[in-house]
PDB file of N, CA and C in Angstrom:
ATOM      1  N   UNK C   1     -10.822   4.932 -10.382  1.00 49.00           N
ATOM      2  CA  UNK C   1      -9.902   4.225 -10.699  1.00 49.00           C
ATOM      3  C   UNK C   1      -8.672   3.996 -10.482  1.00 49.00           C
ATOM      4  N   UNK C   2      -8.432   5.511 -10.080  1.00 64.00           N
ATOM      5  CA  UNK C   2      -6.452   5.305  -9.595  1.00 64.00           C
ATOM      6  C   UNK C   2      -5.856   4.685  -9.222  1.00 64.00           C
ATOM      7  N   UNK C   3      -7.055   4.751  -8.030  1.00 70.00           N
ATOM      8  CA  UNK C   3      -6.965   3.664  -6.558  1.00 70.00           C
ATOM      9  C   UNK C   3      -6.709   2.243  -7.314  1.00 70.00           C
ATOM     10  N   UNK C   4      -7.745   1.331  -8.036  1.00 68.00           N
ATOM     11  CA  UNK C   4      -7.105  -0.020  -8.696  1.00 68.00           C
ATOM     12  C   UNK C   4      -6.280   0.561  -9.649  1.00 68.00           C
ATOM     13  N   UNK C   5      -5.973   1.708  -9.804  1.00 64.00           N
ATOM     14  CA  UNK C   5      -4.328   1.218 -11.069  1.00 64.00           C
ATOM     15  C   UNK C   5      -3.465   1.457  -9.870  1.00 64.00           C
ATOM     16  N   UNK C   6      -3.531   1.512  -8.849  1.00 72.00           N
ATOM     17  CA  UNK C   6      -2.151   2.028  -8.041  1.00 72.00           C
ATOM     18  C   UNK C   6      -2.178   0.477  -7.500  1.00 72.00           C
ATOM     19  N   UNK C   7      -3.179  -0.075  -6.593  1.00 74.00           N
ATOM     20  CA  UNK C   7      -3.230  -1.223  -6.503  1.00 74.00           C
ATOM     21  C   UNK C   7      -2.724  -2.891  -7.524  1.00 74.00           C
ATOM     22  N   UNK C   8      -3.023  -2.354  -9.270  1.00 73.00           N
ATOM     23  CA  UNK C   8      -2.920  -3.233  -9.961  1.00 73.00           C
ATOM     24  C   UNK C   8      -1.330  -3.227 -10.442  1.00 73.00           C
ATOM     25  N   UNK C   9      -0.889  -1.550 -10.388  1.00 70.00           N
ATOM     26  CA  UNK C   9       0.668  -1.646 -10.164  1.00 70.00           C
ATOM     27  C   UNK C   9       1.722  -2.751  -9.323  1.00 70.00           C
ATOM     28  N   UNK C  10       0.817  -2.145  -8.148  1.00 72.00           N
ATOM     29  CA  UNK C  10       1.061  -3.604  -7.029  1.00 72.00           C
ATOM     30  C   UNK C  10       1.647  -4.898  -7.445  1.00 72.00           C
ATOM     31  N   UNK C  11       0.759  -5.226  -8.450  1.00 75.00           N
ATOM     32  CA  UNK C  11       0.802  -6.615  -8.389  1.00 75.00           C
ATOM     33  C   UNK C  11       2.021  -7.350  -9.964  1.00 75.00           C
ATOM     34  N   UNK C  12       2.056  -5.693 -10.576  1.00 73.00           N
ATOM     35  CA  UNK C  12       3.404  -6.505 -10.965  1.00 73.00           C
ATOM     36  C   UNK C  12       5.385  -7.030 -10.490  1.00 73.00           C
ATOM     37  N   UNK C  13       5.424  -7.808 -10.630  1.00 67.00           N
ATOM     38  CA  UNK C  13       6.561  -9.148  -9.987  1.00 67.00           C
ATOM     39  C   UNK C  13       8.332  -7.674 -10.021  1.00 67.00           C
ATOM     40  N   UNK C  14       7.677  -7.251 -11.066  1.00 78.00           N
ATOM     41  CA  UNK C  14       9.334  -7.052 -11.087  1.00 78.00           C
ATOM     42  C   UNK C  14       9.672  -5.317 -10.842  1.00 78.00           C
ATOM     43  N   UNK C  15       8.413  -4.736 -10.208  1.00 80.00           N
ATOM     44  CA  UNK C  15       8.750  -3.608  -9.510  1.00 80.00           C
ATOM     45  C   UNK C  15       9.666  -3.311  -8.633  1.00 80.00           C
ATOM     46  N   UNK C  16      10.565  -2.668  -8.298  1.00 85.00           N
ATOM     47  CA  UNK C  16      11.272  -2.145  -7.072  1.00 85.00           C
ATOM     48  C   UNK C  16      11.311  -1.076  -6.450  1.00 85.00           C
ATOM     49  N   UNK C  17      10.266   0.480  -7.003  1.00 87.00           N
ATOM     50  CA  UNK C  17       9.355   1.029  -5.925  1.00 87.00           C
ATOM     51  C   UNK C  17       8.309   1.491  -6.220  1.00 87.00           C
ATOM     52  N   UNK C  18       7.639   1.895  -5.368  1.00 82.00           N
ATOM     53  CA  UNK C  18       5.830   2.141  -5.271  1.00 82.00           C
ATOM     54  C   UNK C  18       5.509   3.167  -4.617  1.00 82.00           C
ATOM     55  N   UNK C  19       5.115   4.637  -5.350  1.00 85.00           N
ATOM     56  CA  UNK C  19       4.627   5.086  -4.755  1.00 85.00           C
ATOM     57  C   UNK C  19       3.222   5.320  -4.472  1.00 85.00           C
ATOM     58  N   UNK C  20       2.171   5.458  -3.436  1.00 84.00           N
ATOM     59  CA  UNK C  20       0.817   5.389  -3.677  1.00 84.00           C
ATOM     60  C   UNK C  20       0.874   6.891  -2.528  1.00 84.00           C
ATOM     61  N   UNK C  21      -0.854   7.654  -3.296  1.00 86.00           N
ATOM     62  CA  UNK C  21      -1.071   8.409  -2.712  1.00 86.00           C
ATOM     63  C   UNK C  21      -2.342   8.442  -2.499  1.00 86.00           C
ATOM     64  N   UNK C  22      -2.610   8.590  -0.746  1.00 86.00           N
ATOM     65  CA  UNK C  22      -3.638   8.036   0.459  1.00 86.00           C
ATOM     66  C   UNK C  22      -4.158   6.507  -0.364  1.00 86.00           C
ATOM     67  N   UNK C  23      -3.433   5.369   0.086  1.00 82.00           N
ATOM     68  CA  UNK C  23      -3.934   4.274  -0.989  1.00 82.00           C
ATOM     69  C   UNK C  23      -4.735   3.455   0.105  1.00 82.00           C
ATOM     70  N   UNK C  24      -5.402   3.671   1.443  1.00 81.00           N
ATOM     71  CA  UNK C  24      -6.275   3.080   2.189  1.00 81.00           C
ATOM     72  C   UNK C  24      -8.067   3.828   1.632  1.00 81.00           C
ATOM     73  N   UNK C  25      -7.491   5.624   1.292  1.00 84.00           N
ATOM     74  CA  UNK C  25      -8.671   5.697   1.294  1.00 84.00           C
ATOM     75  C   UNK C  25     -10.130   4.897   0.146  1.00 84.00           C
ATOM     76  N   UNK C  26     -11.096   5.111   0.987  1.00 84.00           N
ATOM     77  CA  UNK C  26     -12.484   4.794  -0.044  1.00 84.00           C
ATOM     78  C   UNK C  26     -12.428   3.064   0.379  1.00 84.00           C
ATOM     79  N   UNK C  27     -11.407   2.418   0.994  1.00 83.00           N
ATOM     80  CA  UNK C  27     -11.471   1.175   1.448  1.00 83.00           C
ATOM     81  C   UNK C  27     -11.831   0.204   2.854  1.00 83.00           C
ATOM     82  N   UNK C  28     -13.222  -0.168   2.228  1.00 85.00           N
ATOM     83  CA  UNK C  28     -13.405  -0.990   3.589  1.00 85.00           C
ATOM     84  C   UNK C  28     -11.947  -1.888   4.490  1.00 85.00           C
ATOM     85  N   UNK C  29     -12.744  -2.042   5.982  1.00 84.00           N
ATOM     86  CA  UNK C  29     -11.195  -2.118   7.180  1.00 84.00           C
ATOM     87  C   UNK C  29     -10.355  -3.122   6.302  1.00 84.00           C
ATOM     88  N   UNK C  30     -11.822  -4.179   5.772  1.00 85.00           N
ATOM     89  CA  UNK C  30     -11.086  -5.388   5.831  1.00 85.00           C
ATOM     90  C   UNK C  30      -9.920  -5.290   4.250  1.00 85.00           C
ATOM     91  N   UNK C  31     -10.319  -4.631   3.372  1.00 82.00           N
ATOM     92  CA  UNK C  31     -10.070  -4.774   2.419  1.00 82.00           C
ATOM     93  C   UNK C  31      -8.284  -3.831   2.897  1.00 82.00           C
ATOM     94  N   UNK C  32      -8.289  -2.800   3.477  1.00 82.00           N
ATOM     95  CA  UNK C  32      -7.390  -1.939   4.602  1.00 82.00           C
ATOM     96  C   UNK C  32      -6.318  -2.326   4.504  1.00 82.00           C
ATOM     97  N   UNK C  33      -6.733  -3.978   5.751  1.00 83.00           N
ATOM     98  CA  UNK C  33      -5.986  -4.762   5.932  1.00 83.00           C
ATOM     99  C   UNK C  33      -5.082  -5.533   5.207  1.00 83.00           C
ATOM    100  N   UNK C  34      -5.964  -6.594   4.130  1.00 81.00           N
ATOM    101  CA  UNK C  34      -5.562  -7.021   2.889  1.00 81.00           C
ATOM    102  C   UNK C  34      -4.115  -6.037   2.641  1.00 81.00           C
ATOM    103  N   UNK C  35      -5.230  -4.976   2.129  1.00 81.00           N
ATOM    104  CA  UNK C  35      -3.912  -4.094   0.682  1.00 81.00           C
ATOM    105  C   UNK C  35      -2.484  -3.855   1.766  1.00 81.00           C
ATOM    106  N   UNK C  36      -2.824  -3.434   3.014  1.00 80.00           N
ATOM    107  CA  UNK C  36      -1.566  -3.040   4.114  1.00 80.00           C
ATOM    108  C   UNK C  36      -0.705  -4.105   4.233  1.00 80.00           C
ATOM    109  N   UNK C  37      -0.980  -5.663   4.286  1.00 82.00           N
ATOM    110  CA  UNK C  37      -1.029  -6.534   4.453  1.00 82.00           C
ATOM    111  C   UNK C  37       0.463  -7.263   3.331  1.00 82.00           C
ATOM    112  N   UNK C  38      -0.468  -6.847   1.824  1.00 80.00           N
ATOM    113  CA  UNK C  38       0.224  -7.130   0.435  1.00 80.00           C
ATOM    114  C   UNK C  38       1.731  -6.088   0.373  1.00 80.00           C
ATOM    115  N   UNK C  39       1.135  -4.923   1.222  1.00 81.00           N
ATOM    116  CA  UNK C  39       2.414  -4.018   0.750  1.00 81.00           C
ATOM    117  C   UNK C  39       3.302  -4.638   1.815  1.00 81.00           C
ATOM    118  N   UNK C  40       3.061  -4.928   2.901  1.00 84.00           N
ATOM    119  CA  UNK C  40       3.672  -5.298   4.267  1.00 84.00           C
ATOM    120  C   UNK C  40       4.714  -6.557   3.348  1.00 84.00           C
ATOM    121  N   UNK C  41       3.966  -7.424   2.655  1.00 81.00           N
ATOM    122  CA  UNK C  41       4.793  -8.463   2.361  1.00 81.00           C
ATOM    123  C   UNK C  41       6.013  -7.925   1.086  1.00 81.00           C
ATOM    124  N   UNK C  42       5.271  -6.893   0.058  1.00 80.00           N
ATOM    125  CA  UNK C  42       6.180  -6.530  -0.934  1.00 80.00           C
ATOM    126  C   UNK C  42       7.762  -5.905  -0.213  1.00 80.00           C
ATOM    127  N   UNK C  43       7.253  -4.715   0.931  1.00 84.00           N
ATOM    128  CA  UNK C  43       8.479  -4.785   1.347  1.00 84.00           C
ATOM    129  C   UNK C  43       9.687  -5.554   2.163  1.00 84.00           C
ATOM    130  N   UNK C  44       9.047  -6.487   2.691  1.00 87.00           N
ATOM    131  CA  UNK C  44      10.124  -7.748   2.960  1.00 87.00           C
ATOM    132  C   UNK C  44      10.667  -8.192   1.946  1.00 87.00           C
ATOM    133  N   UNK C  45      10.177  -8.027   0.280  1.00 84.00           N
ATOM    134  CA  UNK C  45      10.469  -8.887  -0.820  1.00 84.00           C
ATOM    135  C   UNK C  45      11.574  -7.636  -1.327  1.00 84.00           C
ATOM    136  N   UNK C  46      11.671  -6.271  -0.354  1.00 87.00           N
ATOM    137  CA  UNK C  46      12.496  -5.691  -1.128  1.00 87.00           C
ATOM    138  C   UNK C  46      12.187  -4.543  -2.078  1.00 87.00           C
ATOM    139  N   UNK C  47      10.690  -4.153  -1.867  1.00 83.00           N
ATOM    140  CA  UNK C  47      10.158  -3.065  -2.606  1.00 83.00           C
ATOM    141  C   UNK C  47      10.872  -1.845  -1.554  1.00 83.00           C
ATOM    142  N   UNK C  48      10.960  -0.797  -2.300  1.00 88.00           N
ATOM    143  CA  UNK C  48      10.907   0.286  -1.571  1.00 88.00           C
ATOM    144  C   UNK C  48       9.150   0.922  -1.497  1.00 88.00           C
ATOM    145  N   UNK C  49       9.007   1.661  -0.999  1.00 85.00           N
ATOM    146  CA  UNK C  49       6.923   2.023  -0.296  1.00 85.00           C
ATOM    147  C   UNK C  49       7.048   2.854  -0.143  1.00 85.00           C
ATOM    148  N   UNK C  50       6.806   4.274  -1.050  1.00 86.00           N
ATOM    149  CA  UNK C  50       6.617   5.497  -0.317  1.00 86.00           C
ATOM    150  C   UNK C  50       4.613   6.075  -0.322  1.00 86.00           C
ATOM    151  N   UNK C  51       4.881   6.023   1.161  1.00 84.00           N
ATOM    152  CA  UNK C  51       3.199   6.133   0.481  1.00 84.00           C
ATOM    153  C   UNK C  51       2.782   7.771   1.257  1.00 84.00           C
ATOM    154  N   UNK C  52       1.777   7.735   1.336  1.00 83.00           N
ATOM    155  CA  UNK C  52       1.082   9.476   1.698  1.00 83.00           C
ATOM    156  C   UNK C  52      -0.563   8.889   2.275  1.00 83.00           C
ATOM    157  N   UNK C  53      -0.572   8.773   3.661  1.00 77.00           N
ATOM    158  CA  UNK C  53      -1.677   7.763   3.456  1.00 77.00           C
ATOM    159  C   UNK C  53      -3.032   8.872   3.928  1.00 77.00           C
ATOM    160  N   UNK C  54      -3.707   8.474   4.258  1.00 73.00           N
ATOM    161  CA  UNK C  54      -4.931   9.346   4.575  1.00 73.00           C
ATOM    162  C   UNK C  54      -5.459   9.212   6.253  1.00 73.00           C
ATOM    163  N   UNK C  55      -5.594   7.905   6.787  1.00 70.00           N
ATOM    164  CA  UNK C  55      -5.792   7.686   7.868  1.00 70.00           C
ATOM    165  C   UNK C  55      -4.582   7.925   8.804  1.00 70.00           C
ATOM    166  N   UNK C  56      -4.057   8.673  10.366  1.00 68.00           N
ATOM    167  CA  UNK C  56      -3.224   8.802  10.830  1.00 68.00           C
ATOM    168  C   UNK C  56      -2.766   7.683  11.358  1.00 68.00           C
ATOM    169  N   UNK C  57      -3.392   6.359  11.559  1.00 68.00           N
ATOM    170  CA  UNK C  57      -3.026   5.593  12.171  1.00 68.00           C
ATOM    171  C   UNK C  57      -1.750   4.677  11.271  1.00 68.00           C
ATOM    172  N   UNK C  58      -2.101   4.890   9.454  1.00 67.00           N
ATOM    173  CA  UNK C  58      -1.596   3.930   8.725  1.00 67.00           C
ATOM    174  C   UNK C  58      -0.120   4.984   8.891  1.00 67.00           C
ATOM    175  N   UNK C  59      -0.254   5.865   8.584  1.00 62.00           N
ATOM    176  CA  UNK C  59       1.599   6.377   8.500  1.00 62.00           C
ATOM    177  C   UNK C  59       2.187   6.439  10.016  1.00 62.00           C
ATOM    178  N   UNK C  60       1.349   5.738  11.155  1.00 63.00           N
ATOM    179  CA  UNK C  60       1.947   5.728  12.452  1.00 63.00           C
ATOM    180  C   UNK C  60       3.049   4.334  12.575  1.00 63.00           C
ATOM    181  N   UNK C  61       1.795   3.442  11.226  1.00 59.00           N
ATOM    182  CA  UNK C  61       2.188   2.175  11.621  1.00 59.00           C
ATOM    183  C   UNK C  61       2.924   2.200  10.150  1.00 59.00           C
ATOM    184  N   UNK C  62       2.839   2.374   8.964  1.00 56.00           N
ATOM    185  CA  UNK C  62       3.235   2.193   8.036  1.00 56.00           C
ATOM    186  C   UNK C  62       3.306   0.820   7.490  1.00 56.00           C
ATOM    187  N   UNK C  63       4.199   0.586   6.142  1.00 54.00           N
ATOM    188  CA  UNK C  63       3.118  -0.730   5.295  1.00 54.00           C
ATOM    189  C   UNK C  63       3.939  -1.367   6.386  1.00 54.00           C
ATOM    190  N   UNK C  64       5.352  -2.117   7.194  1.00 53.00           N
ATOM    191  CA  UNK C  64       5.770  -1.788   7.736  1.00 53.00           C
ATOM    192  C   UNK C  64       5.200  -3.349   8.996  1.00 53.00           C
ATOM    193  N   UNK C  65       4.509  -1.782  10.136  1.00 52.00           N
ATOM    194  CA  UNK C  65       3.842  -2.382  10.880  1.00 52.00           C
ATOM    195  C   UNK C  65       2.600  -1.926  11.301  1.00 52.00           C
ATOM    196  N   UNK C  66       1.560  -3.161  10.390  1.00 47.00           N
ATOM    197  CA  UNK C  66       0.088  -3.042  10.306  1.00 47.00           C
ATOM    198  C   UNK C  66      -0.038  -3.052  11.818  1.00 47.00           C
ATOM    199  N   UNK C  67      -1.270  -2.260  12.327  1.00 43.00           N
ATOM    200  CA  UNK C  67      -1.897  -2.436  13.188  1.00 43.00           C
ATOM    201  C   UNK C  67      -3.557  -2.905  13.549  1.00 43.00           C
TER     202      UNK C  67
END
């Protein structure tokens, strides 16, 4: 439920900062790519994103450089 809340919070258009704790944990690979793509788009729109990822590849890529 916490993951759903975090994802839902990201959908509010007036958000300026977003802090996520392991946002891709428990999400299938397709959902992971969708979520990271959404975070990348939010970053381009000026949202500050801080996250502690579960996967090392997410940490290396970051929301702006999804592999």
